[in-house]
XYZ file of C-alpha atoms in Angstrom:
747
model
C -34.448 73.906 5.701
C -32.444 70.683 5.381
C -34.322 67.690 6.763
C -32.330 65.871 9.432
C -34.671 64.325 12.013
C -36.825 61.417 10.956
C -38.603 61.358 14.298
C -39.969 64.873 13.816
C -41.309 63.928 10.398
C -43.069 60.833 11.742
C -44.564 62.831 14.611
C -45.879 65.440 12.207
C -47.457 62.680 10.171
C -49.233 61.124 13.154
C -50.670 64.487 14.140
C -52.020 65.107 10.634
C -53.576 61.696 9.935
C -57.105 62.497 11.023
C -57.070 65.798 9.169
C -56.503 63.938 5.913
C -59.710 61.869 5.790
C -61.645 62.037 2.545
C -64.012 64.994 2.568
C -66.741 63.141 0.681
C -66.700 59.937 2.728
C -70.229 58.765 3.409
C -71.279 57.171 6.669
C -71.901 53.438 6.338
C -72.491 50.521 8.663
C -69.722 48.979 10.788
C -67.388 46.711 8.849
C -68.628 43.265 9.890
C -72.275 44.203 9.405
C -71.596 45.939 6.098
C -69.502 43.131 4.589
C -71.908 40.407 5.739
C -74.848 42.253 4.224
C -72.957 42.852 0.970
C -71.913 39.234 0.640
C -75.519 38.209 1.104
C -76.335 40.082 -2.106
C -73.443 38.697 -4.137
C -73.695 35.907 -6.686
C -71.058 33.198 -6.843
C -69.599 34.886 -9.939
C -69.321 38.215 -8.127
C -67.611 36.567 -5.176
C -65.103 34.818 -7.409
C -64.551 38.117 -9.231
C -63.262 39.670 -6.002
C -60.544 37.016 -5.918
C -59.229 38.086 -9.326
C -56.447 40.534 -10.094
C -55.472 41.544 -13.620
C -52.710 43.829 -14.794
C -53.297 47.096 -16.574
C -51.081 48.252 -19.412
C -48.581 50.011 -17.189
C -45.392 48.474 -15.789
C -45.108 44.780 -16.651
C -43.493 42.651 -13.951
C -44.038 39.177 -15.390
C -45.477 37.245 -18.339
C -48.353 39.171 -19.918
C -51.874 37.882 -19.335
C -54.061 37.252 -22.331
C -57.145 38.593 -20.587
C -58.773 41.826 -21.695
C -58.898 43.484 -18.307
C -61.225 46.264 -19.505
C -63.933 43.798 -20.541
C -63.521 41.874 -17.294
C -63.900 45.071 -15.251
C -67.148 45.869 -17.051
C -68.452 42.389 -16.236
C -67.623 42.782 -12.534
C -65.077 39.977 -12.742
C -62.132 41.852 -11.212
C -61.386 42.687 -7.585
C -58.018 44.330 -8.113
C -55.890 45.907 -10.824
C -52.115 45.756 -10.898
C -49.827 48.393 -12.438
C -52.363 51.197 -12.861
C -51.029 54.458 -11.421
C -51.853 58.137 -11.475
C -55.050 59.846 -10.416
C -56.359 60.282 -13.941
C -55.899 56.661 -14.985
C -57.044 55.018 -11.757
C -60.130 57.266 -11.654
C -60.950 56.237 -15.226
C -60.733 52.533 -14.351
C -62.634 52.952 -11.097
C -65.400 54.840 -12.905
C -65.585 52.109 -15.535
C -66.050 49.611 -12.735
C -68.560 51.665 -10.760
C -70.637 52.490 -13.847
C -70.874 48.918 -15.092
C -70.681 46.440 -12.204
C -73.964 45.450 -10.541
C -72.975 45.891 -6.886
C -70.418 48.652 -7.516
C -67.710 47.122 -5.354
C -64.625 49.354 -5.723
C -61.468 48.133 -7.390
C -58.266 47.820 -5.396
C -55.219 49.257 -7.194
C -51.863 47.625 -6.450
C -48.360 48.605 -7.517
C -44.774 47.665 -6.635
C -43.715 50.561 -4.417
C -40.509 49.004 -3.106
C -38.115 51.817 -2.124
C -40.090 54.876 -3.095
C -42.863 55.870 -5.485
C -41.654 59.047 -7.217
C -39.108 60.137 -4.631
C -36.764 57.147 -4.685
C -34.785 56.107 -1.634
C -31.783 53.764 -1.554
C -32.566 50.204 -2.575
C -33.878 48.229 0.375
C -30.574 46.428 0.965
C -28.811 49.790 0.973
C -31.320 51.279 3.386
C -30.818 48.228 5.625
C -27.137 49.238 5.797
C -28.222 52.308 7.755
C -29.372 50.068 10.621
C -31.801 52.925 11.258
C -35.354 51.757 11.985
C -36.819 55.255 12.007
C -35.304 55.919 8.594
C -36.824 52.705 7.223
C -40.232 53.644 8.596
C -39.936 57.160 7.215
C -39.011 56.107 3.679
C -41.986 53.720 3.623
C -44.225 56.490 4.979
C -43.184 58.915 2.244
C -43.576 56.224 -0.411
C -47.083 55.549 0.885
C -48.017 59.229 0.865
C -46.882 59.690 -2.729
C -48.455 56.449 -3.945
C -51.764 57.129 -2.192
C -51.839 60.612 -3.704
C -51.471 58.968 -7.128
C -54.420 56.614 -6.774
C -52.535 53.557 -5.481
C -54.091 51.640 -2.581
C -51.670 48.765 -2.097
C -47.950 48.084 -2.382
C -46.225 44.736 -2.733
C -43.677 45.453 -0.034
C -41.884 44.892 2.241
C -39.884 41.978 0.893
C -38.588 40.268 4.020
C -36.778 37.267 2.543
C -33.585 36.388 4.365
C -30.817 35.539 1.906
C -27.237 34.371 2.323
C -26.493 34.127 -1.409
C -25.462 37.290 -3.289
C -25.846 35.514 -6.623
C -29.608 35.847 -6.119
C -30.606 39.125 -7.747
C -33.431 39.863 -5.375
C -31.125 40.449 -2.421
C -31.430 44.095 -3.483
C -35.079 44.131 -2.366
C -34.493 42.666 1.091
C -32.621 43.435 4.290
C -29.820 40.919 3.972
C -28.801 37.801 5.820
C -29.803 38.310 9.436
C -33.112 37.297 10.976
C -33.035 39.779 13.868
C -32.146 42.856 11.794
C -34.518 41.743 9.039
C -37.385 41.375 11.504
C -36.860 44.826 13.001
C -36.746 46.467 9.574
C -39.775 44.502 8.355
C -41.827 45.741 11.304
C -40.706 49.343 10.712
C -41.588 49.286 7.020
C -45.083 47.920 7.609
C -45.683 50.679 10.140
C -44.443 53.167 7.571
C -46.733 52.012 4.769
C -49.843 51.427 6.878
C -49.448 53.863 9.758
C -51.996 53.584 12.541
C -55.101 54.161 10.436
C -55.720 52.735 6.974
C -58.619 55.141 6.555
C -56.054 57.937 6.375
C -55.361 59.126 2.852
C -51.647 59.034 3.658
C -51.455 55.260 4.036
C -51.688 52.198 1.809
C -51.912 48.461 2.340
C -48.563 46.744 2.824
C -47.904 43.253 1.508
C -45.338 40.972 3.117
C -43.486 38.874 0.577
C -42.460 36.258 -0.449
C -44.007 33.636 1.794
C -41.736 31.807 2.308
C -37.985 31.178 2.156
C -37.635 32.515 -1.390
C -34.221 33.919 -0.438
C -32.884 30.370 -0.008
C -33.360 29.383 -3.656
C -30.783 26.779 -4.618
C -27.668 28.137 -6.366
C -29.012 31.671 -5.959
C -31.111 31.145 -9.087
C -34.403 32.990 -9.210
C -37.628 30.947 -8.971
C -35.592 27.872 -8.005
C -36.245 25.104 -5.469
C -35.859 25.467 -1.709
C -35.327 22.467 0.550
C -34.661 22.833 4.258
C -35.599 21.469 7.650
C -38.588 22.895 9.470
C -36.220 24.044 12.218
C -34.193 26.201 9.809
C -37.403 27.503 8.224
C -38.853 28.546 11.575
C -35.679 29.918 13.154
C -34.141 31.757 10.217
C -36.676 32.478 7.495
C -40.103 32.856 9.147
C -39.441 35.389 11.969
C -39.415 38.489 9.692
C -42.797 37.397 8.305
C -44.145 37.010 11.844
C -42.798 40.474 12.702
C -44.987 41.986 9.978
C -48.051 40.190 11.343
C -47.228 41.707 14.730
C -47.012 45.096 12.991
C -50.528 44.638 11.602
C -49.751 43.958 7.943
C -52.965 43.400 5.972
C -51.769 41.310 3.022
C -49.258 38.546 2.275
C -47.838 37.286 -1.022
C -46.854 33.694 -1.661
C -43.445 32.882 -3.139
C -42.551 31.279 -6.457
C -40.407 28.557 -4.926
C -41.352 25.198 -3.557
C -40.303 24.128 -0.086
C -39.555 20.440 0.395
C -41.530 19.504 -2.691
C -44.592 21.728 -2.232
C -44.951 25.047 -4.102
C -45.671 27.827 -1.608
C -48.822 28.836 -3.486
C -50.277 25.402 -2.768
C -48.892 24.920 0.737
C -51.568 24.241 3.365
C -48.803 24.094 5.931
C -47.572 27.615 5.203
C -50.738 29.555 4.406
C -53.609 28.014 6.327
C -51.335 26.393 8.883
C -48.622 28.800 9.963
C -49.984 32.124 8.708
C -53.722 31.987 9.246
C -53.967 29.514 12.129
C -50.762 29.755 14.202
C -50.290 33.493 13.683
C -54.012 34.393 13.461
C -53.440 36.515 10.362
C -56.775 38.121 9.441
C -55.781 39.844 6.193
C -55.746 38.319 2.729
C -53.159 36.382 0.734
C -52.324 37.073 -2.911
C -50.161 34.961 -5.179
C -47.113 36.284 -6.924
C -47.470 36.935 -10.651
C -49.129 33.790 -12.217
C -48.095 31.776 -9.177
C -51.133 29.470 -9.380
C -50.536 28.612 -13.036
C -46.917 27.792 -12.286
C -47.844 24.862 -10.081
C -48.437 22.970 -13.345
C -44.828 23.160 -14.620
C -43.725 22.558 -11.023
C -45.343 19.153 -11.416
C -47.651 19.679 -8.446
C -50.898 20.278 -10.371
C -52.106 18.448 -13.469
C -53.752 21.531 -14.997
C -54.834 25.062 -14.115
C -58.142 23.981 -12.627
C -56.369 21.575 -10.318
C -53.845 24.301 -9.451
C -56.645 26.687 -8.504
C -58.184 24.073 -6.234
C -54.858 23.490 -4.512
C -54.299 27.233 -4.032
C -57.743 27.999 -2.615
C -57.618 24.974 -0.333
C -54.195 26.100 0.896
C -55.672 29.489 1.826
C -54.723 31.716 -1.119
C -57.356 34.433 -1.459
C -56.417 36.343 -4.624
C -55.049 35.143 -7.970
C -52.530 37.619 -9.405
C -52.880 37.892 -13.196
C -53.174 34.162 -13.922
C -56.935 34.106 -14.457
C -57.197 30.635 -12.912
C -59.841 31.455 -10.312
C -61.958 33.363 -12.843
C -61.921 30.574 -15.407
C -62.104 27.502 -13.191
C -63.288 28.116 -9.632
C -67.017 27.924 -10.314
C -66.552 24.590 -12.081
C -64.444 23.336 -9.178
C -67.218 24.354 -6.789
C -69.826 22.516 -8.852
C -67.622 19.422 -8.830
C -67.163 19.576 -5.063
C -63.405 20.202 -5.311
C -63.663 23.441 -3.320
C -66.290 24.693 -0.904
C -68.467 27.766 -0.742
C -67.029 28.439 2.714
C -63.526 28.691 1.214
C -64.673 31.145 -1.451
C -66.625 33.170 1.107
C -63.638 33.384 3.448
C -61.380 34.667 0.673
C -63.982 37.152 -0.541
C -64.674 38.457 2.966
C -60.983 39.108 3.652
C -60.635 41.167 0.459
C -63.826 43.150 1.061
C -62.708 43.936 4.602
C -59.452 45.408 3.304
C -61.370 47.603 0.872
C -63.655 48.715 3.681
C -60.707 49.588 5.928
C -59.204 51.733 3.162
C -62.473 53.675 2.997
C -63.240 52.639 -0.581
C -66.838 51.787 0.244
C -67.156 55.205 1.846
C -65.866 56.860 -1.345
C -64.388 54.850 -4.247
C -62.650 57.976 -5.561
C -61.130 59.183 -2.301
C -57.605 58.482 -3.624
C -58.306 60.360 -6.867
C -57.613 64.005 -6.090
C -55.570 65.725 -8.816
C -54.678 68.711 -6.629
C -53.461 66.454 -3.859
C -51.414 64.415 -6.307
C -49.688 67.496 -7.685
C -49.059 68.946 -4.222
C -47.686 65.709 -2.763
C -45.285 64.258 -5.325
C -41.576 65.009 -4.643
C -42.179 67.591 -1.952
C -39.069 69.343 -0.707
C -39.127 67.534 2.625
C -39.359 64.201 0.815
C -36.258 64.947 -1.238
C -34.436 66.107 1.890
C -35.371 62.862 3.613
C -34.161 60.868 0.592
C -30.813 62.656 0.790
C -30.520 62.076 4.524
C -31.294 58.359 4.248
C -28.967 57.930 1.265
C -26.172 59.409 3.371
C -26.988 56.981 6.181
C -26.812 54.008 3.806
C -23.190 54.574 2.697
C -20.734 51.932 3.912
C -17.041 52.756 4.001
C -15.263 49.466 3.303
C -11.665 50.685 3.192
C -9.827 53.948 3.848
C -6.068 53.487 3.928
C -4.005 56.519 4.926
C -7.199 58.517 5.397
C -7.577 59.188 1.692
C -11.150 60.111 2.495
C -12.657 62.543 3.099
C -11.517 64.473 0.043
C -10.492 68.082 0.450
C -12.057 70.794 -1.666
C -8.651 72.200 -2.619
C -7.510 68.846 -4.031
C -7.636 68.217 -7.747
C -9.863 65.178 -8.195
C -10.394 63.142 -11.365
C -13.763 61.421 -11.402
C -13.726 58.510 -13.810
C -15.814 55.444 -14.535
C -19.002 54.501 -16.367
C -21.369 55.831 -13.701
C -19.984 59.311 -13.007
C -22.827 61.107 -14.805
C -25.443 58.367 -14.589
C -29.060 59.290 -13.820
C -30.689 56.061 -14.960
C -29.059 53.373 -12.837
C -28.492 55.453 -9.717
C -32.081 55.019 -8.514
C -31.812 51.255 -8.897
C -34.190 48.484 -9.857
C -37.863 48.389 -8.800
C -37.876 52.181 -8.852
C -41.645 52.517 -9.358
C -42.466 55.796 -11.140
C -39.183 57.409 -10.160
C -37.918 59.946 -12.670
C -34.478 59.144 -13.964
C -33.193 61.496 -16.672
C -33.373 65.140 -15.703
C -34.503 64.578 -12.139
C -32.309 62.014 -10.386
C -29.059 63.591 -9.192
C -25.946 62.056 -10.762
C -22.614 62.014 -8.970
C -21.251 64.627 -11.389
C -24.179 66.895 -10.572
C -23.712 66.245 -6.861
C -20.017 67.139 -7.020
C -20.759 70.284 -9.007
C -23.369 71.271 -6.414
C -20.671 71.036 -3.750
C -17.450 72.187 -5.424
C -17.580 75.762 -6.672
C -14.100 75.800 -8.185
C -14.684 73.639 -11.263
C -10.962 73.586 -12.073
C -10.553 71.206 -9.140
C -12.677 68.429 -10.680
C -12.777 66.584 -13.986
C -15.101 63.902 -15.330
C -14.191 61.217 -17.882
C -15.924 57.841 -18.175
C -13.020 55.808 -19.511
C -15.067 52.622 -19.959
C -18.636 51.384 -20.089
C -20.110 48.803 -17.730
C -20.346 45.939 -20.187
C -19.031 47.096 -23.562
C -15.549 45.892 -24.456
C -14.628 49.417 -25.575
C -11.257 50.932 -24.675
C -11.493 53.988 -26.920
C -12.234 56.368 -24.022
C -9.652 54.947 -21.646
C -6.635 57.014 -22.690
C -8.440 60.333 -22.207
C -9.629 59.311 -18.745
C -6.145 58.137 -17.756
C -4.665 61.454 -18.856
C -7.240 63.290 -16.765
C -6.330 61.099 -13.803
C -2.624 61.681 -14.350
C -3.105 65.397 -13.663
C -5.104 64.868 -10.460
C -4.160 64.541 -6.814
C -6.768 61.827 -6.200
C -8.709 59.533 -8.530
C -12.330 58.609 -7.787
C -13.525 55.658 -9.877
C -17.309 55.268 -9.944
C -18.184 51.749 -11.005
C -20.750 49.014 -10.570
C -23.685 47.324 -12.229
C -26.564 48.289 -14.487
C -29.763 48.502 -12.430
C -31.195 45.503 -14.290
C -28.208 43.329 -13.345
C -29.662 42.910 -9.864
C -33.310 42.349 -9.033
C -35.926 39.873 -10.182
C -34.742 37.503 -12.912
C -31.201 38.885 -12.510
C -29.185 36.156 -10.835
C -25.464 36.017 -11.614
C -22.793 33.357 -11.145
C -20.008 35.908 -11.525
C -20.356 38.756 -9.046
C -17.111 40.543 -9.911
C -17.249 44.077 -11.279
C -18.646 43.419 -14.765
C -16.967 44.165 -18.080
C -13.504 45.734 -18.277
C -13.941 47.971 -15.244
C -11.282 46.084 -13.272
C -8.889 46.315 -16.223
C -9.393 50.091 -16.207
C -8.670 50.196 -12.469
C -5.436 48.290 -13.080
C -4.360 50.916 -15.605
C -5.201 53.712 -13.163
C -3.181 51.917 -10.485
C -0.060 52.343 -12.620
C -0.287 56.124 -12.097
C 0.655 55.702 -8.411
C -2.095 58.072 -7.353
C -4.513 57.478 -4.470
C -7.618 55.774 -5.860
C -11.078 55.807 -4.288
C -13.515 53.227 -5.647
C -17.197 54.168 -5.373
C -19.577 51.267 -5.978
C -23.107 51.565 -7.373
C -24.643 48.107 -7.217
C -27.482 46.047 -5.798
C -25.696 43.109 -4.201
C -22.451 42.194 -2.443
C -19.685 41.913 -5.031
C -16.437 39.973 -4.936
C -13.822 42.663 -4.414
C -10.650 40.859 -3.341
C -8.485 42.458 -6.038
C -10.059 45.855 -5.451
C -9.488 45.572 -1.705
C -5.818 44.760 -2.302
C -5.254 47.559 -4.826
C -7.570 50.472 -4.043
C -6.803 52.983 -1.301
C -10.438 53.503 -0.317
C -13.735 51.810 -1.173
C -17.172 53.321 -0.591
C -20.239 51.112 -1.026
C -22.987 53.480 -2.162
C -25.460 50.840 -3.377
C -28.058 52.419 -5.683
C -28.789 55.415 -3.482
C -31.907 56.832 -5.136
C -33.121 60.174 -6.424
C -30.700 62.235 -4.347
C -27.877 59.723 -4.657
C -25.398 61.974 -6.423
C -25.599 64.598 -3.698
C -25.274 61.929 -1.011
C -22.160 60.383 -2.554
C -20.537 63.771 -3.059
C -21.320 64.851 0.496
C -19.881 61.604 1.829
C -16.727 61.764 -0.288
C -16.017 65.336 0.809
C -16.837 64.763 4.469
C -20.027 66.809 4.674
C -21.518 63.507 5.801
C -19.511 60.969 7.793
C -20.354 57.427 6.625
C -22.020 55.318 9.315
C -23.484 52.384 7.397
C -22.817 48.774 8.370
C -23.115 45.809 6.044
C -26.435 43.912 6.275
C -24.907 41.123 4.197
C -21.494 39.444 4.121
C -19.137 40.190 1.211
C -17.328 36.983 0.180
C -13.728 36.790 -0.998
C -14.892 34.882 -4.050
C -18.062 33.248 -5.261
C -16.768 29.814 -4.273
C -17.400 30.685 -0.607
C -21.111 31.285 -1.215
C -23.340 30.870 0.734
C -21.365 32.711 3.376
C -22.916 34.292 6.471
C -21.795 35.225 9.942
C -24.144 33.078 12.051
C -23.111 29.733 10.650
C -22.835 26.546 12.701
C -19.578 25.110 13.947
C -18.352 21.705 12.830
C -16.722 18.779 14.578
C -13.475 19.967 13.026
C -13.637 23.752 13.173
C -10.829 25.677 11.543
C -9.299 28.030 14.097
C -7.354 30.189 11.674
C -3.733 30.363 10.686
C -2.636 29.984 14.305
C -4.053 26.466 14.274
C -0.991 24.132 14.143
C -2.964 21.347 12.457
C -4.829 22.723 9.468
C -5.242 19.993 6.876
C -8.036 17.927 8.370
C -10.215 20.860 9.380
C -13.307 22.430 7.790
C -11.516 24.817 5.470
C -10.504 25.634 1.912
C -6.976 25.020 0.684
C -6.949 28.084 -1.597
C -8.597 30.828 0.455
C -9.340 31.600 4.087
C -12.760 30.753 5.510
C -13.348 34.331 6.567
C -15.238 36.829 4.399
C -13.673 39.843 2.772
C -16.029 42.092 4.758
C -18.158 40.579 7.535
C -21.786 41.251 8.401
C -22.124 44.402 10.492
C -18.857 45.869 9.211
C -18.369 49.486 8.189
C -15.741 52.146 8.801
C -16.051 55.828 9.642
C -13.878 58.891 9.104
C -13.424 58.827 12.839
C -12.513 55.868 15.064
C -14.355 54.251 17.945
C -13.009 52.310 20.891
C -14.937 49.835 23.042
C -14.136 49.145 26.688
C -15.497 48.045 30.044
C -17.960 45.381 28.881
C -20.044 44.526 31.958
C -22.859 42.114 32.755
C -25.232 42.771 35.641
C -24.700 39.156 36.705
C -22.802 36.091 35.621
C -25.896 33.977 36.271
C -29.605 34.524 35.517
C -32.742 32.416 35.787
C -35.725 32.213 33.446
C -37.449 35.243 34.960
C -34.407 37.533 35.262
C -33.273 40.339 32.996
C -29.581 40.502 32.163
C -28.188 44.001 31.644
C -25.169 44.355 29.391
C -23.232 47.610 29.194
C -20.226 48.815 27.252
C -18.404 52.115 26.955
C -17.930 53.489 23.439
C -15.616 56.428 22.784
C -15.035 58.525 19.679
C -11.242 58.515 19.531
C -10.825 60.132 16.111
C -10.943 63.582 14.609
C -14.541 63.797 13.404
C -18.012 63.634 14.909
C -19.609 60.364 13.874
C -22.173 57.647 14.396
C -21.550 54.035 15.383
C -23.832 50.996 15.348
C -23.118 49.117 18.576
C -23.955 45.450 18.062
C -24.754 42.704 20.584
C -24.230 39.036 19.718
C -24.885 35.888 21.747
C -23.578 32.344 21.475
C -25.387 29.466 23.155
C -22.444 27.165 23.819
C -24.266 23.808 24.073
C -27.791 22.811 23.088
C -29.971 19.793 22.398
C -29.407 20.894 18.813
C -26.308 22.816 17.747
C -26.455 26.588 17.807
C -24.822 29.239 15.576
C -21.415 30.638 16.459
C -23.069 34.038 16.961
C -26.551 35.527 16.765
C -27.412 39.226 16.665
C -29.652 40.044 19.618
C -29.545 43.823 19.786
C -28.087 46.988 18.282
C -28.117 50.705 18.929
C -26.972 53.495 16.639
C -25.372 56.295 18.615
C -23.926 59.692 17.691
C -20.654 60.715 19.334
C -18.857 63.993 18.997
C -15.085 63.990 18.702
C -13.683 62.916 22.074
C -17.080 61.978 23.498
C -17.771 58.721 25.374
C -21.113 57.025 26.031
C -22.274 53.951 27.893
C -24.574 51.769 25.804
C -26.869 49.317 27.575
C -28.733 46.255 26.361
C -31.154 44.030 28.203
C -31.931 40.403 27.415
C -33.917 37.636 29.067
C -34.500 33.928 28.572
C -37.074 34.835 25.909
C -34.260 36.203 23.726
C -32.411 32.889 23.991
C -35.159 30.630 22.692
C -34.795 28.282 19.746
C -36.436 25.119 18.415
C -34.998 22.302 20.487
C -34.657 18.621 19.628
C -38.421 18.161 20.112
C -39.265 21.274 18.042
C -40.386 23.146 21.142
C -39.523 26.848 21.095
C -37.637 27.183 24.382
C -34.498 28.456 26.057
C -32.244 25.827 27.563
C -30.129 26.278 30.676
C -26.397 26.422 30.138
C -23.418 28.582 29.248
C -23.630 31.635 26.993
C -21.068 34.011 25.571
C -21.745 37.685 24.867
C -19.975 39.676 22.143
C -20.272 43.458 21.742
C -18.623 45.625 19.121
C -18.788 47.330 15.740
C -19.281 44.213 13.604
C -20.048 40.502 13.799
C -16.281 39.858 13.930
C -15.833 41.655 17.265
C -13.734 39.790 19.829
C -14.851 41.682 22.957
C -16.746 39.159 25.065
C -18.079 38.102 28.428
C -19.968 35.098 29.789
C -23.047 34.176 31.774
C -25.020 31.090 32.728
C -28.772 30.532 32.384
C -30.128 28.400 35.241
C -33.543 27.073 36.179
């Protein structure tokens, strides 16, 4: 049966959690008593060993370490192993540890499970376009179930970095530009990975990353510097991290960047200050890959020993791959540069996480071959991946209702990604199968269209190669069609870590090929497979329809085909602004005004305003934007009062009607503007959204409720408060909506 309801899946999971406990779990003492007693038996070397993570010989996600991790495991010098997956391999390493280490403290196995483990969902940015919190929780839940069944205890997700710069490759891993949406999705994903009970064999540790403000790297260049005011840090970049603490996340990862001159891995302010003291975070903190070592080239530490001292003092509990703690921490302790209390605190936090996973009850409880085989890529998982991929599609343009396609039309599918199985599941795709398992668009179309004479497939060009030898054949195929569908985009490794770009146009000669197709005077649909917002001004001017499919995952080909042919009505909304050109970057909807704001072309005096002389200030596609095959109208925006005090609730309602010819879903969005403050406020801020389903001709009233708490910000004195004054409310289908009303907040 086709999976359609994420809520039913999550309910079924919650009911089955307690039935999935390890059968061989032994009864041991309560956590605090057990860990305290264990630490009393540990030597200083064994305690430091718990703070050490090395990488196995699986997936490499950074510079290779020179350490022989096998020898270090035998010596009891390792607390965690990165990039070891599969029941057979993780059992082998765990047995090596348990047979050789004195106290037999289980290893913790970590792996980058970002948007799926074997069943791959849309990239995180694409999933964010669904604006569906239950879908985000479900995809994380399925990823956790598959990873846990394969011997993995810990994922390095969710990535909650807010970013306004599409040049930065890692936008693909996050939820886009908005703090409110990003916080809601971050909370949902932690709940998906961790569930309500870490002792369940269907859950794994989540890890919030990258702490903090990594998405604000200067020039969109990976690993680069970040410099911002504390107000911007706290209002824009920290709230999604706090949301994960509220969700109960058990681990955090520091970021590669510095903030205002201090690398995050050595920041007392961030780790011990904000995270562990202000937010009372009781889990443990791990560096990113060799993050401690990198404080030396940063110019913040004179050598690795000094870097380790700075990291531990800042509150970093585990050293990922760098080997700094293992090699230097005991010497630093002897020299009085760090304290035993600091080492004990880090060790305790890590041991508590292992206890909560049940590893002290049974170190092999995640190593069940039958469970692994029965769990990976279950039918309901693949159905869920298809459903969520459909929800992630964003229709950017649809002139003359070119879409949906009709099955009796002759359609020429062209472009470098029509039969692709490798790139379609995207970057950071864990152990996802590509060739032979992932569904290409060609396969998806063939699954849907029985009359094969109605479809043709010719690549025409490659993504990067300057090769025109296939173009003529593809153009001839297109000439004989009623509609052309061009499937274009990026290689999966063109977005992601270490994949920043200054040119975010369609790469290679893809645009040249589109220009040749345009000469045929046929309707052209452009389908995009990519991991970031692209600059599409020419495409928007020349294509009849544009569908942003992102990298949609294992079932992506079926999802694209179903969307193109109207089996699924696109409902996605952009989680990140698409600029007209890269010169506008950074570009985001909730910017500040200026003393000389540009009011648009209707402004009679334009020269001495905050504007460009060669392009409009506005984006090509704004945050929150996305079309449907049907149309929606908004009316009757009402506020329960035009004045509220600090204890009142303001109710906001609007009527939304499906005025088109198809059933569809709409994301109703609520924005607020604080008109005057002791510090200036953004022109709009997202404060609520609701995704609703409306049948053709149906009308619904959507209600929101806000209070003074939703209007707080860091004022001139850095107090987090709401200030009395005038506010404007905007409700509609994107951040560019003009429907508004007003109210006043009074004391």
